[in-house]
XYZ file of C-alpha atoms in Angstrom:
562
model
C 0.000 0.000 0.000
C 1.485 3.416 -0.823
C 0.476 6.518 1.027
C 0.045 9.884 -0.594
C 1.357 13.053 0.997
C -1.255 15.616 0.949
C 0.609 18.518 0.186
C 1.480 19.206 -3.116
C 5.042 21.300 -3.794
C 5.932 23.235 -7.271
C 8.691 20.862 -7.271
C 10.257 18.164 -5.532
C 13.934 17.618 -5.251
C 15.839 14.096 -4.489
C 18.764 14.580 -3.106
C 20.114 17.228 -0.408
C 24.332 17.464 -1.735
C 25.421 20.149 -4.134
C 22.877 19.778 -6.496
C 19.746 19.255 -4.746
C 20.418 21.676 -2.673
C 21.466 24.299 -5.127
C 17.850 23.923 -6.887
C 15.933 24.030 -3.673
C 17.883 27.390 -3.148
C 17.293 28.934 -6.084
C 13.800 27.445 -6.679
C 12.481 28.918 -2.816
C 14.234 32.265 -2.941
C 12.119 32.232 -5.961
C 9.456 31.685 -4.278
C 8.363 27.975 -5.278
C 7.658 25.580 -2.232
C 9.903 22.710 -2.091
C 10.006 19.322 -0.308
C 12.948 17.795 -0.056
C 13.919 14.330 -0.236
C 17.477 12.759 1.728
C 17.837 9.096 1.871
C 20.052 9.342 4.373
C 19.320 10.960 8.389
C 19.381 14.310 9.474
C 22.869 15.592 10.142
C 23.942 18.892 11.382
C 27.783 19.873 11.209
C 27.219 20.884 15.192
C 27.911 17.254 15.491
C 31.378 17.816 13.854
C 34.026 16.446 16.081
C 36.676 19.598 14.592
C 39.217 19.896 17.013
C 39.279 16.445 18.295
C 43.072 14.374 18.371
C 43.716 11.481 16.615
C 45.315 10.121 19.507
C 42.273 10.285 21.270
C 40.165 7.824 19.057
C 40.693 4.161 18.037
C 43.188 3.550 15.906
C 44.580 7.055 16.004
C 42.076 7.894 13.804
C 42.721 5.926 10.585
C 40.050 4.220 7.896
C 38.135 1.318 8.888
C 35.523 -0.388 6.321
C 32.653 1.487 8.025
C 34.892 5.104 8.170
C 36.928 4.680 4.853
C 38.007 8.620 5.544
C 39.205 8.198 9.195
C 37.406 8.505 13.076
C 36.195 11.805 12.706
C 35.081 12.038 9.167
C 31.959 13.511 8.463
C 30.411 10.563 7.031
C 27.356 9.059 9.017
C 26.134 5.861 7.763
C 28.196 5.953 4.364
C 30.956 4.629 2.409
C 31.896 2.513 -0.474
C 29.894 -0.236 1.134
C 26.526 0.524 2.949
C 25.094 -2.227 5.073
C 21.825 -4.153 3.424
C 22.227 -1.267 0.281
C 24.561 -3.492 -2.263
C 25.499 -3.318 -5.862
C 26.967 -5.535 -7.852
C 29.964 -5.641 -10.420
C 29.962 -6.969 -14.033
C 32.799 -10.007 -14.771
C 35.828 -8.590 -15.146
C 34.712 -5.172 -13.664
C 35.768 -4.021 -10.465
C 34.392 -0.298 -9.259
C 33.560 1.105 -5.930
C 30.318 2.908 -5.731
C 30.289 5.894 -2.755
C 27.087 6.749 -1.007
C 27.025 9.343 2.080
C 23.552 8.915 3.269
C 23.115 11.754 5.375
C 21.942 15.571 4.906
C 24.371 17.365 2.837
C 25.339 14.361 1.068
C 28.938 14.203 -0.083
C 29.167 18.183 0.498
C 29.899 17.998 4.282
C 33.724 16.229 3.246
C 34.540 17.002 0.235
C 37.862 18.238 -0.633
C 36.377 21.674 -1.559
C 38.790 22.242 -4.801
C 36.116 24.377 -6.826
C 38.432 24.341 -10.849
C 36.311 25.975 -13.498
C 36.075 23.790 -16.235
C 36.906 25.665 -19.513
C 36.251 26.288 -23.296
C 38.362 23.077 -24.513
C 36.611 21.185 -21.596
C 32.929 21.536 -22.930
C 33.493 21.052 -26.669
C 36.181 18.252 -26.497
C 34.979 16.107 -29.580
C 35.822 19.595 -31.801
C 39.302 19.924 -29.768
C 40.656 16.097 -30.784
C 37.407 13.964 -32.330
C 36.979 12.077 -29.200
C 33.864 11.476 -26.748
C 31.213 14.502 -27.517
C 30.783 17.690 -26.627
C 28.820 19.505 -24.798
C 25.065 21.349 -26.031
C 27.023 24.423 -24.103
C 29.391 26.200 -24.156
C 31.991 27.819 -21.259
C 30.581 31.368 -22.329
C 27.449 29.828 -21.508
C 27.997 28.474 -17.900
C 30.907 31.502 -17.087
C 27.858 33.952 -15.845
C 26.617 31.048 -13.440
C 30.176 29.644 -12.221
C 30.369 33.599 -10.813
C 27.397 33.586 -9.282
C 28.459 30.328 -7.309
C 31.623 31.197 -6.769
C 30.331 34.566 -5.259
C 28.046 32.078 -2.864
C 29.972 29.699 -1.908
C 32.734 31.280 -1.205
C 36.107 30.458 -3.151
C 39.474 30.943 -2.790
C 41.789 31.526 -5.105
C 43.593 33.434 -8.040
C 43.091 35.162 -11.425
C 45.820 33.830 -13.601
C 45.064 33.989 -16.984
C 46.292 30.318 -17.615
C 44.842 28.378 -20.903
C 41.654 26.592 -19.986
C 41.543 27.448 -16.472
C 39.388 30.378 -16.851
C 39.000 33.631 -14.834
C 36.455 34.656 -12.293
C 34.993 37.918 -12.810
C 36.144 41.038 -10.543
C 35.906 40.667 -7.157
C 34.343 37.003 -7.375
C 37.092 34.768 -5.758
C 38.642 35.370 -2.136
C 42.058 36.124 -1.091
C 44.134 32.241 -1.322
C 46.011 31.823 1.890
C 49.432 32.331 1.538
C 51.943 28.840 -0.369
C 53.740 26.973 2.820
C 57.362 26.225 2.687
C 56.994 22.816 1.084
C 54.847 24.530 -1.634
C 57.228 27.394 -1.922
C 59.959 24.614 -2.337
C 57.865 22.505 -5.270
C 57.334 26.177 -6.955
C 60.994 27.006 -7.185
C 61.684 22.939 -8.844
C 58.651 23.736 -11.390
C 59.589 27.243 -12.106
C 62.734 25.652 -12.914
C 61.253 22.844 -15.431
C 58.344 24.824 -16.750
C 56.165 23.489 -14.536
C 53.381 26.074 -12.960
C 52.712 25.588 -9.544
C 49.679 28.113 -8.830
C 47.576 29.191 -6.072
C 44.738 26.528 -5.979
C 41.167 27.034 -5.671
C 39.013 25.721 -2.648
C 35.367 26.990 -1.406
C 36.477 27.661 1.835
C 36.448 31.059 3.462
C 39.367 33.602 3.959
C 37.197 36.457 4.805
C 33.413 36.158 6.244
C 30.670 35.934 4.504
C 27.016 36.273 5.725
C 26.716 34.146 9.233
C 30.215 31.705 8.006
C 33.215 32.433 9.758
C 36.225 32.530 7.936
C 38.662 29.537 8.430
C 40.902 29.753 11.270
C 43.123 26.984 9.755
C 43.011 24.510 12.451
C 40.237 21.711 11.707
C 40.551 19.070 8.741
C 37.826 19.914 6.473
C 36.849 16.483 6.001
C 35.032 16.364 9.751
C 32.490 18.803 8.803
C 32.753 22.552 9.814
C 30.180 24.112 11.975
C 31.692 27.518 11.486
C 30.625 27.588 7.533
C 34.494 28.382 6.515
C 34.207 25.261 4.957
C 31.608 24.843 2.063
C 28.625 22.353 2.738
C 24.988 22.501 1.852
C 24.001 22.087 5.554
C 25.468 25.125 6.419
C 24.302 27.135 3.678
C 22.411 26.722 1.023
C 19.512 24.130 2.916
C 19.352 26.258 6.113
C 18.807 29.578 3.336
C 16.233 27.873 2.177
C 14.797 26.583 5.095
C 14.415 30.245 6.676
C 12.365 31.301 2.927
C 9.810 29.370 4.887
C 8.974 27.428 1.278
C 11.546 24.148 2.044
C 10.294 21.178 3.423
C 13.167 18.444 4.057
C 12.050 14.521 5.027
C 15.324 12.738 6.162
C 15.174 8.565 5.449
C 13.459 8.642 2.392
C 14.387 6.408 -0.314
C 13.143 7.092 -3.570
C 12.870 4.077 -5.968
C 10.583 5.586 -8.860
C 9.316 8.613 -10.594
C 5.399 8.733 -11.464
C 3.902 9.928 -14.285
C 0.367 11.509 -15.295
C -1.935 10.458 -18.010
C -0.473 12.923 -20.384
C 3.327 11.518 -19.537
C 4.723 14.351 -17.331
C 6.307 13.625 -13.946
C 3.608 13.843 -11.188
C 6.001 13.278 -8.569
C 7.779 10.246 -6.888
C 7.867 7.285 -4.543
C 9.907 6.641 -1.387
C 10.420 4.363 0.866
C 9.809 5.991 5.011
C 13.155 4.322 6.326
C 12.094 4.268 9.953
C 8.773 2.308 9.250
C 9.012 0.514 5.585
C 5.775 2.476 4.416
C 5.674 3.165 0.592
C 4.877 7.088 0.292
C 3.870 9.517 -2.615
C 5.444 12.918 -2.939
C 3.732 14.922 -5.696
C 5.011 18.005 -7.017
C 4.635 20.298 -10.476
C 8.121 19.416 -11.350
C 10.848 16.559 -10.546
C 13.977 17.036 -9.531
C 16.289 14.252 -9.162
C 20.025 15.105 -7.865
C 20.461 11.846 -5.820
C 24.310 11.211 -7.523
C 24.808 10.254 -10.667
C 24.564 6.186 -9.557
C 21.452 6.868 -8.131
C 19.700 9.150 -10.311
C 20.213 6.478 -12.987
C 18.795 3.752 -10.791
C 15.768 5.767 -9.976
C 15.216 6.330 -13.861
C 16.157 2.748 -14.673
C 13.232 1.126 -11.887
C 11.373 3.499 -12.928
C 9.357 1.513 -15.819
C 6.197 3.243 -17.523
C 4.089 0.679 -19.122
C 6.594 -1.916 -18.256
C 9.103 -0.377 -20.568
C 12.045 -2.470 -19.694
C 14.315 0.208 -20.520
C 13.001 2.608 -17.828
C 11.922 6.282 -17.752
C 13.783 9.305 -19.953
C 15.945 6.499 -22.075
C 14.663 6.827 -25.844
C 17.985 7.528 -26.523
C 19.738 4.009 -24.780
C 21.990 6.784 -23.299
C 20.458 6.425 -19.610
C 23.075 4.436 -17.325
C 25.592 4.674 -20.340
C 28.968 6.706 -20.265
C 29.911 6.436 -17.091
C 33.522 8.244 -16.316
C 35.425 9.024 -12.907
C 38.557 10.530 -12.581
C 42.011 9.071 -13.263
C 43.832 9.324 -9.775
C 47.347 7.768 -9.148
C 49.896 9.081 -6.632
C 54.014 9.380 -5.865
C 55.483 10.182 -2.495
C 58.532 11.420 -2.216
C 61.104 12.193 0.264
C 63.466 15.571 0.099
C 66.508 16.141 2.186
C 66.426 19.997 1.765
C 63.020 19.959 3.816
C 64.729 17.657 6.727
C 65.303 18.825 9.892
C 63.741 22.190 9.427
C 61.635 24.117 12.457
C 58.556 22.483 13.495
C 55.964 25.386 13.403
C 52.218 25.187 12.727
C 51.504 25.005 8.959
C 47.885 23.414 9.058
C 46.678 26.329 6.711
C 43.377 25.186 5.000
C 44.157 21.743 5.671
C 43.883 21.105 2.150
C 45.525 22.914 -1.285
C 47.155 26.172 -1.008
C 48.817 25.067 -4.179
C 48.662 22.815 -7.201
C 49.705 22.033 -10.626
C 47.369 22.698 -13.021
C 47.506 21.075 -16.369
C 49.968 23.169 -18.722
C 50.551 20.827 -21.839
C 47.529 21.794 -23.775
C 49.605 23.637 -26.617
C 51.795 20.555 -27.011
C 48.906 17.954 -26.752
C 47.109 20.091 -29.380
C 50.198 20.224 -32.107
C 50.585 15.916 -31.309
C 53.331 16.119 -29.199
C 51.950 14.006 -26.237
C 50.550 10.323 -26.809
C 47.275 11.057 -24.311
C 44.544 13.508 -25.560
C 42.900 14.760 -22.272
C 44.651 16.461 -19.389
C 45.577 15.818 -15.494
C 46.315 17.999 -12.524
C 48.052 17.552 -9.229
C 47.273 17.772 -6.103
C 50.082 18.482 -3.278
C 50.347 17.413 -0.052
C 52.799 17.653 2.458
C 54.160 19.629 5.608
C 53.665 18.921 9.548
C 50.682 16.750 9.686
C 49.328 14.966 13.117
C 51.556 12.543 13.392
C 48.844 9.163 12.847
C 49.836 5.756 11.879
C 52.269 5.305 9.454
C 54.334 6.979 6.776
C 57.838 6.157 8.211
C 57.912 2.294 7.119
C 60.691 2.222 5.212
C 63.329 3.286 8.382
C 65.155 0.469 10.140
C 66.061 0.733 13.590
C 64.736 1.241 17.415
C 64.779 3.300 19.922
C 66.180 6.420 20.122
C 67.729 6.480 16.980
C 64.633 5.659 15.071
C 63.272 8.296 17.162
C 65.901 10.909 15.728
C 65.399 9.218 12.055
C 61.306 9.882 12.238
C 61.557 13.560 13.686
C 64.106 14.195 10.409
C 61.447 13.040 7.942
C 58.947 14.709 9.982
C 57.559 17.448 7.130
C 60.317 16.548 4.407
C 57.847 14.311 2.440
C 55.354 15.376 0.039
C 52.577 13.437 -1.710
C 51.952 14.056 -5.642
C 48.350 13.203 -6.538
C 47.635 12.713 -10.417
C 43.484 14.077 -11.139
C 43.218 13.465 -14.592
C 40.525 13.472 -17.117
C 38.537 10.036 -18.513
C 37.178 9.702 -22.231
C 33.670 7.824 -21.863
C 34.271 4.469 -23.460
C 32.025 1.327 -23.999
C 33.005 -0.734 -21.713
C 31.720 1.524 -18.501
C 28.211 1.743 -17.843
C 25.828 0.753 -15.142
C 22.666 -1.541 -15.782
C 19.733 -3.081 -13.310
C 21.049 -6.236 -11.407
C 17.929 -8.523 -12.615
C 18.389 -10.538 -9.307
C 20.055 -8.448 -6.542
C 17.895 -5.853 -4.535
C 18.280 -3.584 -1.362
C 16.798 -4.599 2.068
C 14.299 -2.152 0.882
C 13.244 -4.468 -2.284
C 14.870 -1.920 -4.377
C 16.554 -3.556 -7.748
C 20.525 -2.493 -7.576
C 23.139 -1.539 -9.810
C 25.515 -3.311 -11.345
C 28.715 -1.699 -12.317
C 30.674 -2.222 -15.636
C 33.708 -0.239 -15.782
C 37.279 -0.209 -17.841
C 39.806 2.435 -18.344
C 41.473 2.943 -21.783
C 44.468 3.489 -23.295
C 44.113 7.094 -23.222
C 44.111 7.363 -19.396
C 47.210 4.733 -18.714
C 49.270 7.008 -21.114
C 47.758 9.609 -19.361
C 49.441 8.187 -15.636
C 52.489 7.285 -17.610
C 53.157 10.585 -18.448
C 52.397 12.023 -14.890
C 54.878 9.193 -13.623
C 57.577 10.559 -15.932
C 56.947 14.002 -15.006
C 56.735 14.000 -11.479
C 60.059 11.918 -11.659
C 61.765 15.271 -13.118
C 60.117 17.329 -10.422
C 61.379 15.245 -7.854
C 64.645 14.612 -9.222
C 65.054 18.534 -10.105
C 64.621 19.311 -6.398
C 66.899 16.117 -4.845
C 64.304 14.461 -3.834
C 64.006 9.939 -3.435
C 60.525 8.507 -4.813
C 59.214 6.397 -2.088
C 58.588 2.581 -2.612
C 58.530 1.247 -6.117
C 56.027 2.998 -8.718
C 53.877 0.792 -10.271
C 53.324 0.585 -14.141
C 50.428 3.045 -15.263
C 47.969 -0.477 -15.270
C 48.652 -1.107 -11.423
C 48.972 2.410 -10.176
C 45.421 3.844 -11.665
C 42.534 4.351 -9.318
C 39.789 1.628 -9.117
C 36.609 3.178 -11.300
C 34.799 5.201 -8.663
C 37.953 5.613 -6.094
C 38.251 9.229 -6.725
C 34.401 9.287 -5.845
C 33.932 11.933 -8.973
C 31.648 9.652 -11.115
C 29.762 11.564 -13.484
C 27.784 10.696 -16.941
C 24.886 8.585 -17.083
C 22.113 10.373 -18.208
C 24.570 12.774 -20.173
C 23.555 16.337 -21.938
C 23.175 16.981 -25.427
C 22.185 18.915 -28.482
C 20.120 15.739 -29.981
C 17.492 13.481 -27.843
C 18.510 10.880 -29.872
C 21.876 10.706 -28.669
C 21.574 12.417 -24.754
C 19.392 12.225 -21.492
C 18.761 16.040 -21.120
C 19.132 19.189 -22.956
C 21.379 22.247 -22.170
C 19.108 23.363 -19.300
C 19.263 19.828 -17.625
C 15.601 18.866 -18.287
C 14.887 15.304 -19.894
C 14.179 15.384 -23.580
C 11.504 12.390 -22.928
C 9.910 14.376 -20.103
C 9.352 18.110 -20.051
C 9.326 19.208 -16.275
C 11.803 15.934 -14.497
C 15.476 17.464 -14.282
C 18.706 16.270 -13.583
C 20.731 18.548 -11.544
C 23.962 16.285 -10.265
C 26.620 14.680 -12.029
C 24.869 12.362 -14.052
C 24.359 15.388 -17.069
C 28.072 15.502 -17.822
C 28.552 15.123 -21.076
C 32.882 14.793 -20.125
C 34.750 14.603 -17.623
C 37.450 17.477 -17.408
C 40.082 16.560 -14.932
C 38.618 19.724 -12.896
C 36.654 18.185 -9.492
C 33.167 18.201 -10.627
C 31.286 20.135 -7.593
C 31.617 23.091 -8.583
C 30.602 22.528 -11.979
C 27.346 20.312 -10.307
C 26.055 23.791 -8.808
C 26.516 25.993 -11.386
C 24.411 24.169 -13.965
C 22.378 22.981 -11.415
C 21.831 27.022 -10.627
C 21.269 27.827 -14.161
C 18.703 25.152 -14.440
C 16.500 26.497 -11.606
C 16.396 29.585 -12.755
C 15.260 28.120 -15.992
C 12.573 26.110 -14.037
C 11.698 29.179 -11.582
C 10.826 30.825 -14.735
C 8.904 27.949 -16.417
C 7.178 28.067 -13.042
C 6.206 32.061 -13.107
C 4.552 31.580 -16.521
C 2.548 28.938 -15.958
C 4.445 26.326 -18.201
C 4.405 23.363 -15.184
């Protein structure tokens, strides 16, 4: 038996991360009433444990199955694997598929970098004939990545640098100073043609509104119940919320989108967690931003007429091109960093600096055997000590003592972030025989990388190897060959792509605006529109169209068209 709610909304929106949450922003400072629906519990970053000590929790803190991220991570009841919520994995497949079940979704630990995609990122089929491009272009989005930027809160630089676009005047916030490991990397790259830049992260220098500007003390990954550090649950859903138009239900599990007689979205059903009841949720419009995994299984159960191939798939796009990003790391160890002061350098916790990609002119002319580009993320300086890190020393005692506090800050990580070409052999499909405690049908993953992305790690290997050796630095342990060292699909938790945008409804999911061809008021607003996947971390891009899209439907709305 289902239950209907008896309030209908203008629209309701699955999912409360950066893309749900964006819409219900826009959509009830509009003035639209929204209910909002979370399958995970309520969460509220007052619960974030900030200034807490490793040494104080088990383990010192580390990853267990149940907190991949560490102790204090501001994950709930999420993870790679969620208990009684499985998916499955094609023959020969292997991918890890990252739920956070909780208000705020993935937003409350994220790595906040915010990287503008740019002009070669959205029309990559015309830059080298590969993958497609996009129905839009970067002049297009540009207005709307401001906006953001301007909300959020973003630090970072105007540098004029090919494909990494500028913010407009006044947008971005003052970037926190480079540390001396950063400072030591710059000099190496200067020195090889290799820029190492100011990064970009939505976390606050100076105040803005009610958020506190970071006082550089907490890892960002805990949660941060000053605002410094961007999450939905400190911004955008309690902005809402106070319009007086948001409605938010916690432990509701959506599993299908209904449909009138005359084929438009009606609303959708959930599952009530706490009791097992089925529920109704009716609103004028659909929005589904439950994560790109998701979103595609709610579309794929979701069977019309008991059309197999589910709802918004004329194309045989939905579930297809699925893409994460290339990640694959060195460590390294440099003897001109040993032995120097220990002083506070905690910073952001996070990038002050990084290496953008800066071989686009030679990749254009040929030069390079990969077509897409990487990034790389640094990491170093005087971290808690935790568990680990110091493996390779031989000894006891006092003298391993005096060995560990001379490596202490003298190692820096290297983290490749590279860009994936959507390729036939990754997709995601219905299990036909697995289902969720809730009698939900599952995913099941299919996923391969290509040749393009092991060249692409090969090259990173080679040229981090120069960086290193440049400054007089030892690689750490053996580096694997590109095969070994990539990322397992869905790792780098940036999976984007299966219900992709397009100029054609033959050939995509959803138009530039993020609405489904096959259904004119259900929207996409997560990851699951991307039509590629630039090596740039795909939040940021996830609210801007996701802004741009409720103002399209907030003015759909206004004239009457849903």
């Amino acid at each position: 038996m289902v239950d209907q709610t008896t309030e209908p909304y203008d629209a309701v929106v699955v999912g409360s991360g950066a893309g749900g949450a964006m819409a219900a922003y826009v959509l009830t400072k509009a003035g639209a009433s929204v209910l909002m629906l979370e399958a995970g519990r309520d969460y509220s970053p007052d619960e974030a444990p900030m200034l807490n000590l490793s040494r104080d929790a088990p383990l010192r803190g580390t990853g267990t199955p149940d907190k991949p991220f560490g102790f204090y991570d501001a994950i709930v009841d999420g993870g790679w694997e969620v208990p009684d919520e499985p998916y499955s994995k094609a023959e020969g497949s292997d991918f890890m598929w990252f739920r956070s079940r909780m208000l705020g979704g993935r937003t409350n630990h994220w790595g906040r970098n915010s990287f503008r995609m740019g002009p070669y990122d959205f029309k990559p089929y015309t830059r080298d004939g590969l993958g497609v491009d996009w129905p839009i272009s970067y002049e297009d989005i540009s207005p709307w990545y401001d906006r953001t930027e301007r909300i959020v809160g973003v630090y970072g630089a105007n540098l004029g640098l090919e494909n990494h676009p500028d913010s407009g005047p006044g947008v971005l916030q003052p970037p926190p100073a480079m540390r001396v490991w950063e400072l030591f990397l710059k000099a190496g790259g200067d020195a090889l043609g290799v820029p190492v830049v100011p990064a970009r992260r939505a976390i606050l220098t100076r105040k803005i509104d009610e958020r506190e500007a970071c006082y550089w003390a907490s890892p960002c990954g805990r949660g941060c119940a000053i605002g410094a550090a961007f999450q939905t649950t400190t911004s955008l859903i309690p902005w809402a919320k106070a319009t007086g138009k948001l409605t938010v239900q916690t432990g509701a599990m959506v599993y299908e989108v209904m449909l009138d007689a005359s084929g438009k979205a009606s609303g959708v059903r959930y599952i009530d967690k706490a009791t097992g009841a089925h529920r109704e949720a009716r609103g004028r419009v659909v929005i589904l931003a439950a994560s790109t995994g998701e979103t595609a299984r709610i579309l794929l159960n979701s069977q019309p007429n008991g059309r197999s191939e589910g709802l918004a798939n004329s194309s045989g796009q939905l579930g297809r091109n699925l893409m994460d990003t290339v990640g694959s790391n060195i460590s390294a160890y440099f003897p001109a960093l040993e032995g120097r002061p220990v002083y506070n350098e905690d910073g952001a916790m996070g990038l002050h600096a990084y290496i953008p990609f800066w071989l686009y002119r030679e990749q254009a002319a040929g030069r390079l055997d990969f077509p897409r580009g990487y990034h790389v993320e640094i990491g170093g300086g005087f971290r808690e000590p935790g568990l680990g890190g110091y493996g390779d020393l031989d000894g006891y005692g006092s003298d391993l003592r005096r060995a560990v506090r001379g490596r202490y800050g003298a190692q820096i990580g290297l983290t490749q972030r590279g860009e994936m070409i959507p390729n036939e052999k990754s997709f995601c499909t219905i299990d036909p025989d697995l289902k969720d405690r809730h009698g939900i049908p599952v995913l099941k993953f299919s996923f391969g990388w290509s040749e393009h992305e092991l060249k692409q790690v090969a090259h990173f290997q080679s040229a981090m190897r120069d960086l290193v050796d440049r400054l007089g630095g030892t690689i750490l342990g053996d580096v694997p060959s590109p095969d070994k060292a990539i990322s397992v699909g869905g790792e780098i938790i940036h999976e984007v792509g299966t219900a992709r945008m397009g100029a054609k409804a033959s050939a995509s999911v959803v138009d530039g605006f993020n609405r489904t061809w096959d259904v004119d008021n259900l929207y996409l607003t997560d990851g699951s529109v991307f039509a590629s996947k630039a090596h740039k971390n795909p939040t940021l891009t996830i609210m801007a169209l996701a802004m741009r899209s409720a103002d399209h439907i907030a003015d759909r709305l206004r004239m009457g068209e849903l």
